Amino acid sequence: MSCRDAVLYYLERIHRLSHLNVFVHIYEKESLETADRLDRERTAGKKTGRLHGVVIGIKDVICYRDHPVTAGSKILEGFSSLYHATAVDRLLEEGAIIIGHLNCDEFAMGSSNENSIYGRVKNALDPEKVAGGSSGGSAVAVQASLCMVSLGSDTGGSVRQPADFCGVIGLKPTYGRISRYGLIAYASSFDQIGIFGKNIPDLALILEIISGFDPRDATSSRSLVPAYVEGLRLKAEGSRHKPEGTPDNTPSTVNRHPSTYRIAVLKEALEHPSLDPEIRAKIQDFISDLRLKGYQVQEISFDLLDFIVPAYYILTTAEASSNLSRFDGVRYGRRTADPEAGFPEFYLKSRSEGFGKEVKRRILLGTFVLSAGYYEAYFSKAQKVRKILTERTKLIFNEFDIILTPTVPTTAFKAGEKSTDPVAMYLADLYTVYANLVGIPGISLPFFTHTNGMPFGVQAMTNQFRELYLLQFSDELMQQYKSYEIPTL
Ligand code: GLN
């Protein structure tokens, strides 16, 4: 089919399923024009890019030059990006078509996509239920086939958790793997762009294209980007040799026997009282089955679990309070219309009017934990927890290649169910924030269906920069276990 046909297909679905509230901006005319250009170029014999005609949606925190970007917030109302995020630049260079910006929690703060100025995103499998957050729009866009793949951002689970709730795959790479340039900051030492898709090869391709060093992001890694796509293919074929002339970054991967994967399961994670008993039972059965298939799976004790969520919420709110100070009604977006507001009321008013409740809560909390009297008791302590976690993680990866946990303690909940209890909402991030605290990659694989009808996943994590290994392992599991089947919508 032509690129135009592909875009028309998705546009029809986007309009038909608009009640799901997935897109905040649809670039209809422009997508069709890009598609026509790509079709013309192909017909004229021009070499096509690796993402020729791939229709992609991006989260409303990722900059796309001359297009609005609002982070789901009133404070950025009317703001247009002045430049492309590096990830967007790299997608476009390969012939991708960006069809629109996707709804999310305000400044990516949330686990249910209920904190968006545009209203909540509905889970296509049950519109009464939340899509997860903060990248709820990105998850449902893939779930409901409103685009082929999508980008989100993951500071504490915002890709993996909504993927789990929606029955799709969500990958958060190693911190520094993908440039954060042009990603609106929430907590800079945690933030990472992530990818949603329905199969591993798609994720591998997007990851390969958008990863890599970027002089505009000092925290982006200089480590070589492996040829993820080729690495997956070689493994699937069981090839042990590099074909002649393959570039140096092509992994000479082998078709591993299951027993060569050393998998750790965190005992405290499976025993945690907040874990839904049916999710526990199904993950336990899954683990037993992995063992039967020959995988080496070992339960290990991880007594730091209860420190993870508090440390995460102290450190991320501290970073957020600092990052969000730039939204002052002068340099970006919206300012108060009150003509009487002088200095400094002008700032107060612009920020009070522009930020939503959850964002305010976090700015206050972050400012508090950084304040002189409480810095040692909260911020420093949380930093120490982060250091201890990093050291412990190193020890685990000395002995194991993969850590397995549930992705989320429950399946998608009813809208409104947790919105009055922020602590309950924060606790739902129990299993995902760990990867961000220690900077490792994590993926959620949608293998299970709850008797309540909703899907859920299992999370696999590896050591830093072992995305290829993670993708190979995930692909192998995807071949062996039936992935959740999304009904036709
Ligand atoms: N739910 C977490 C939070 O609210 C994660 C958010 C994210 O990853 N952006 O902070």
XYZ file of C-alpha atoms and ligand atoms in Angstrom:
499
model
C 0.000 0.000 0.000
C 1.055 3.592 -0.392
C 2.052 5.857 2.486
C -1.104 7.851 1.775
C -3.244 4.721 2.230
C -1.527 4.015 5.535
C -2.144 7.525 6.829
C -5.779 7.447 5.670
C -6.273 4.140 7.447
C -5.071 5.562 10.763
C -6.893 8.873 10.354
C -10.165 7.039 9.877
C -9.567 5.073 13.088
C -8.440 8.158 15.007
C -11.686 9.934 14.140
C -13.874 6.910 14.709
C -12.344 6.242 18.136
C -12.022 9.878 19.162
C -14.048 9.237 22.353
C -10.935 7.544 23.769
C -9.357 11.015 23.947
C -5.956 9.772 22.816
C -4.720 12.644 20.656
C -4.356 16.222 21.768
C -3.289 17.392 18.304
C -3.749 15.530 15.023
C -1.529 16.581 12.117
C -3.917 15.421 9.454
C -3.126 17.629 6.482
C 0.575 17.549 7.117
C 0.696 13.745 7.505
C -1.036 13.342 4.162
C 1.360 15.791 2.527
C 4.367 13.942 3.974
C 2.862 10.650 2.814
C 2.412 12.020 -0.709
C 5.982 13.265 -0.764
C 7.258 9.883 0.408
C 5.137 8.103 -2.208
C 6.459 10.383 -4.953
C 10.047 9.852 -3.862
C 9.641 6.099 -3.835
C 8.002 6.069 -7.250
C 10.855 8.200 -8.563
C 13.271 5.524 -7.404
C 14.749 7.437 -4.490
C 16.186 5.262 -1.735
C 13.623 4.900 1.046
C 14.419 5.439 4.709
C 14.290 2.656 7.261
C 11.010 4.059 8.573
C 9.519 4.873 5.199
C 5.822 5.512 5.832
C 5.879 4.370 9.459
C 3.045 6.221 11.176
C 4.039 7.346 14.665
C 2.345 9.237 17.493
C 4.407 11.123 20.071
C 3.637 12.059 23.662
C 2.776 15.683 24.359
C 6.110 16.212 26.137
C 8.239 15.664 23.033
C 9.109 18.659 20.870
C 8.258 18.720 17.186
C 9.339 21.970 15.559
C 6.546 24.449 14.775
C 3.967 22.205 16.422
C 2.277 22.780 19.748
C 3.674 20.989 22.791
C 1.931 21.468 26.125
C 2.857 18.593 28.476
C -0.880 18.251 29.127
C -0.736 21.568 30.992
C -2.535 24.860 30.840
C 0.727 26.647 31.523
C 2.023 25.758 28.056
C -1.194 26.701 26.295
C -0.383 28.223 22.933
C 3.299 27.243 23.033
C 4.951 25.891 19.888
C 8.251 24.016 19.768
C 11.185 25.947 18.398
C 13.120 22.803 17.552
C 12.804 19.054 17.104
C 13.619 16.669 19.903
C 16.624 14.636 18.747
C 14.488 11.479 18.754
C 11.959 13.165 16.450
C 14.702 14.417 14.174
C 16.045 10.889 13.801
C 12.591 9.421 13.110
C 11.873 12.000 10.421
C 15.242 11.466 8.772
C 14.276 7.846 8.198
C 10.955 8.662 6.566
C 8.564 8.361 9.521
C 5.258 10.218 9.520
C 4.295 11.903 12.787
C 0.529 11.837 12.894
C -0.043 13.736 16.117
C 0.714 14.504 19.738
C -0.670 12.138 22.363
C -2.446 12.899 25.600
C -0.610 12.401 28.920
C -0.643 13.376 32.568
C 0.408 16.969 33.175
C 4.216 17.144 32.992
C 4.216 13.323 32.942
C 3.187 13.215 36.603
C 0.674 10.488 37.224
C -0.225 6.834 36.809
C -3.695 7.054 35.310
C -3.716 9.866 32.763
C -6.346 11.633 34.857
C -4.111 14.681 35.443
C -4.317 16.073 31.933
C -5.805 19.439 31.054
C -7.416 17.640 28.074
C -9.249 15.145 30.278
C -8.471 11.498 30.847
C -7.539 8.910 28.241
C -9.878 5.936 28.146
C -8.680 2.368 28.035
C -10.048 1.007 24.752
C -10.710 -2.392 26.358
C -12.989 -0.839 28.955
C -13.566 2.909 28.686
C -14.590 3.075 32.355
C -11.042 2.084 33.237
C -7.890 4.160 33.142
C -5.297 3.760 30.425
C -2.454 4.064 32.918
C -0.040 6.934 32.960
C 1.588 9.109 32.406
C 1.922 8.059 28.734
C -1.708 6.860 28.578
C -2.299 8.339 25.126
C 0.799 6.645 23.727
C -0.335 3.267 25.102
C -3.907 3.461 23.809
C -2.691 4.789 20.447
C -0.929 1.450 19.910
C -3.596 -0.626 21.692
C -6.377 0.758 19.480
C -4.211 0.793 16.322
C -4.295 4.558 15.893
C -0.669 4.477 14.745
C 1.982 1.786 14.245
C 4.266 2.626 17.157
C 4.421 5.509 19.594
C 6.866 7.336 21.804
C 6.289 8.059 25.463
C 8.531 9.049 28.335
C 9.321 7.020 31.417
C 10.504 8.643 34.641
C 9.107 6.015 36.982
C 7.117 3.644 34.815
C 5.151 5.872 32.496
C 5.804 3.619 29.522
C 5.772 0.185 31.160
C 2.748 0.758 33.403
C 0.282 1.971 30.738
C 1.619 -0.749 28.409
C 0.725 -3.271 31.128
C -2.770 -1.777 31.546
C -3.417 -1.783 27.797
C -2.003 -5.144 26.719
C 0.869 -3.827 24.592
C 4.678 -3.855 24.874
C 6.436 -0.906 26.530
C 10.209 -0.442 26.642
C 12.187 1.983 28.778
C 15.836 1.961 27.712
C 18.897 2.601 29.876
C 19.205 6.144 31.202
C 21.255 8.005 28.585
C 20.540 5.597 25.710
C 18.216 8.062 23.951
C 18.891 11.791 23.966
C 16.582 13.820 26.198
C 17.050 16.903 24.061
C 13.587 18.219 23.318
C 11.902 16.082 25.966
C 10.174 18.376 28.470
C 11.894 17.647 31.769
C 10.128 16.178 34.770
C 13.011 14.670 36.774
C 16.147 14.910 34.670
C 18.167 12.149 36.300
C 15.281 9.692 35.760
C 13.645 10.749 32.480
C 14.023 8.595 29.413
C 12.081 8.352 26.172
C 10.420 4.959 25.746
C 8.704 3.052 22.958
C 5.311 1.339 22.639
C 4.643 -1.365 20.064
C 3.015 -4.705 19.433
C 6.106 -6.731 18.608
C 9.784 -6.776 19.525
C 11.288 -6.225 16.035
C 9.350 -2.937 15.746
C 10.734 -1.763 19.066
C 14.249 -2.829 18.091
C 14.097 -0.823 14.883
C 12.832 2.359 16.533
C 15.330 2.002 19.361
C 18.221 1.565 16.950
C 17.238 4.694 15.073
C 16.641 7.055 17.978
C 19.444 5.870 20.307
C 22.943 7.212 20.503
C 25.082 10.102 21.593
C 23.805 13.623 21.101
C 26.056 16.613 21.758
C 22.933 18.490 22.887
C 22.362 16.158 25.843
C 25.394 15.828 28.101
C 23.848 12.784 29.765
C 23.394 10.876 26.517
C 25.751 7.928 26.354
C 28.684 7.686 23.984
C 28.544 3.913 24.038
C 28.061 2.395 20.622
C 24.486 1.596 19.595
C 24.340 -2.124 18.802
C 22.577 -3.242 15.655
C 19.461 -4.318 17.530
C 17.535 -5.373 14.448
C 20.333 -7.513 13.064
C 21.025 -8.903 16.521
C 17.440 -10.068 16.821
C 17.429 -11.545 13.365
C 20.682 -13.416 13.923
C 19.402 -14.867 17.127
C 16.129 -15.908 15.564
C 18.076 -17.682 12.856
C 20.446 -19.179 15.354
C 23.441 -17.905 13.433
C 26.724 -18.044 15.270
C 28.791 -16.139 12.796
C 29.035 -12.605 11.665
C 28.508 -12.546 7.922
C 31.504 -11.082 6.135
C 31.519 -7.340 5.857
C 29.064 -6.736 8.681
C 29.806 -3.587 10.631
C 31.619 -3.800 13.959
C 28.554 -3.065 15.972
C 26.766 -6.138 14.657
C 26.502 -8.513 17.566
C 27.817 -12.023 17.004
C 24.919 -13.387 18.879
C 24.166 -17.026 19.347
C 20.986 -18.960 19.669
C 21.102 -19.344 23.406
C 19.779 -22.359 25.174
C 17.184 -21.277 27.756
C 19.461 -22.413 30.558
C 22.010 -19.743 29.682
C 19.613 -17.005 30.778
C 20.179 -16.484 34.473
C 16.968 -14.977 35.797
C 16.424 -13.495 39.240
C 12.973 -13.101 40.739
C 12.666 -10.668 43.635
C 11.021 -12.547 46.469
C 9.693 -9.456 48.246
C 8.153 -8.234 45.011
C 6.078 -11.376 44.620
C 5.159 -11.472 48.286
C 4.181 -7.809 48.522
C 0.742 -7.376 50.140
C -0.356 -4.851 47.525
C 0.062 -7.403 44.725
C -3.238 -8.701 43.378
C -3.401 -12.420 44.342
C -4.333 -13.508 40.855
C -1.413 -11.598 39.308
C 0.851 -13.244 41.886
C -0.480 -16.715 41.058
C -0.205 -16.248 37.302
C 3.345 -14.872 37.513
C 4.292 -17.772 39.772
C 2.876 -20.254 37.236
C 4.774 -18.435 34.520
C 7.998 -18.785 36.510
C 7.395 -22.499 37.047
C 6.794 -22.885 33.353
C 10.022 -21.036 32.521
C 11.847 -23.523 34.741
C 10.187 -26.437 32.959
C 11.363 -25.000 29.676
C 14.907 -25.042 30.993
C 15.429 -21.441 32.110
C 17.515 -20.914 35.233
C 15.223 -18.958 37.517
C 16.156 -18.210 41.085
C 14.268 -16.369 43.788
C 16.439 -13.858 45.593
C 15.753 -11.678 48.578
C 15.490 -7.940 47.958
C 14.796 -6.236 51.259
C 15.066 -2.713 49.829
C 11.719 -2.812 48.077
C 9.890 -0.677 50.616
C 12.416 2.158 50.268
C 11.964 2.467 46.542
C 8.719 4.427 46.247
C 9.594 6.955 49.011
C 13.078 7.561 47.567
C 11.611 7.973 44.107
C 8.981 10.511 45.186
C 11.482 12.548 47.192
C 14.072 12.729 44.436
C 11.711 13.241 41.507
C 9.660 15.938 43.225
C 12.907 17.710 44.193
C 14.084 17.663 40.591
C 10.637 18.654 39.349
C 10.425 21.648 41.668
C 13.664 22.879 40.171
C 12.866 21.980 36.540
C 9.420 23.532 36.604
C 10.637 26.854 37.971
C 11.238 27.953 34.365
C 7.475 28.144 33.772
C 7.053 31.642 35.106
C 4.589 33.140 32.657
C 7.343 35.161 31.011
C 9.480 32.810 28.985
C 7.016 30.074 28.076
C 3.359 29.767 27.321
C 0.565 31.236 29.284
C 0.616 34.138 31.706
C -2.075 35.537 33.945
C -4.513 37.863 32.265
C -4.861 39.911 35.453
C -3.672 43.395 34.516
C -3.338 44.337 38.192
C -0.795 41.626 38.965
C 2.518 43.336 39.667
C 5.789 41.869 40.846
C 6.014 39.254 42.323
C 2.238 38.497 42.271
C 2.528 38.137 38.532
C 4.581 34.945 38.910
C 2.373 33.616 41.668
C -0.767 34.169 39.660
C 0.591 32.765 36.404
C 1.822 29.623 38.140
C -1.247 29.210 40.347
C -3.533 29.477 37.347
C -1.360 27.452 34.983
C -0.435 24.354 36.980
C -2.871 21.621 37.954
C -3.338 20.116 41.396
C -0.896 17.199 41.121
C 1.882 19.335 39.672
C 1.431 21.865 42.469
C 1.517 19.091 45.041
C 4.829 17.877 43.648
C 6.399 21.319 43.386
C 5.476 21.922 47.037
C 6.760 18.520 48.122
C 9.977 18.967 46.149
C 10.575 22.430 47.506
C 10.008 21.109 51.005
C 12.479 18.211 50.738
C 15.114 20.576 49.366
C 14.593 23.263 51.997
C 17.513 23.934 54.355
C 15.876 22.431 57.434
C 14.778 19.189 55.806
C 17.402 18.587 53.138
C 19.433 16.132 55.213
C 16.398 14.271 56.525
C 14.790 13.722 53.134
C 16.779 14.616 50.042
C 20.191 13.400 51.228
C 18.702 10.268 52.689
C 16.903 9.448 49.469
C 20.152 9.983 47.550
C 21.799 7.469 49.853
C 19.011 4.990 49.205
C 19.580 5.478 45.488
C 23.290 4.761 45.924
C 22.626 1.632 47.974
C 20.128 0.432 45.377
C 22.678 0.959 42.624
C 25.283 -1.045 44.523
C 22.849 -3.836 45.269
C 21.789 -3.933 41.639
C 25.408 -4.323 40.576
C 25.719 -7.321 42.855
C 22.569 -8.884 41.418
C 23.859 -8.475 37.876
C 27.158 -10.099 38.830
C 25.178 -13.292 39.192
C 22.147 -12.810 36.959
C 21.322 -11.434 33.528
C 17.667 -10.636 34.012
C 15.424 -9.510 36.845
C 11.758 -10.460 36.555
C 8.908 -8.816 38.466
C 5.265 -8.083 37.843
C 4.974 -4.734 36.025
C 2.168 -3.302 38.181
C 0.509 -4.697 41.356
C -3.012 -4.477 39.866
C -4.725 -4.350 36.501
C -6.186 -1.094 35.140
C -8.483 0.400 37.768
C -11.701 2.386 37.425
C -11.359 6.066 36.615
C -11.662 8.163 39.764
C -10.898 5.214 42.039
C -7.534 6.504 43.231
C -7.647 10.143 42.277
C -8.410 11.307 45.801
C -5.645 9.241 47.377
C -2.221 10.248 46.037
C -0.382 7.765 48.266
C -2.384 4.828 46.876
C -1.637 6.107 43.393
C 2.107 6.418 44.149
C 2.261 2.892 45.559
C 1.099 1.521 42.236
C 4.575 2.449 40.930
C 6.181 -0.109 43.226
C 7.794 -2.279 40.549
C 8.579 0.247 37.851
C 10.406 3.093 39.638
C 13.315 0.803 40.539
C 14.649 0.751 36.951
C 14.649 4.556 36.849
C 16.352 4.915 40.219
C 19.243 2.762 39.008
C 19.113 3.676 35.309
C 18.601 0.172 33.900
C 16.364 -0.817 30.974
C 12.996 -2.469 31.538
C 10.275 -3.881 29.346
C 6.695 -4.941 30.005
C 5.500 -7.977 28.054
C 1.717 -8.484 27.772
C 1.250 -12.185 28.415
C -1.651 -12.432 30.819
C -5.381 -11.892 31.118
C -7.011 -11.415 34.496
C -10.406 -12.973 35.225
C -11.650 -9.375 35.397
C -11.020 -9.321 31.653
C -8.098 -6.905 31.693
C -4.581 -7.671 30.455
C -1.398 -7.503 32.504
C 2.266 -8.026 31.902
C 5.520 -9.198 33.336
C 8.508 -6.889 33.597
C 12.024 -7.917 32.571
C 15.072 -5.774 33.376
C 18.734 -6.165 32.509
C 21.908 -4.350 33.414
C 22.615 -0.980 31.792
C 23.064 -0.951 28.011
C 22.034 -4.575 27.612
C 18.982 -3.693 25.532
C 19.966 -6.164 22.837
C 19.983 -8.981 25.347
C 16.672 -7.766 26.775
C 15.123 -7.626 23.314
C 16.420 -11.077 22.393
C 15.091 -12.543 25.613
C 11.743 -10.785 25.130
C 11.486 -11.946 21.548
C 12.163 -15.496 22.601
C 9.393 -15.287 25.213
C 7.043 -13.673 22.707
C 7.546 -16.709 20.446
C 6.791 -19.093 23.285
C 3.958 -17.414 25.139
C 0.828 -16.132 23.583
C 0.710 -12.412 23.861
C -2.548 -10.750 24.953
C -4.860 -10.527 21.974
C -6.495 -7.158 21.606
C -10.029 -7.554 20.247
C -10.851 -5.745 17.020
C -11.963 -2.226 17.801
N 3.661 7.358 37.965
C 4.955 7.919 38.151
C 4.847 9.347 38.606
O 3.771 9.815 38.701
C 5.745 7.806 36.879
C 5.656 8.948 35.981
C 6.544 8.862 34.785
O 7.221 7.853 34.582
N 6.609 9.943 34.051
O 5.810 9.986 38.870
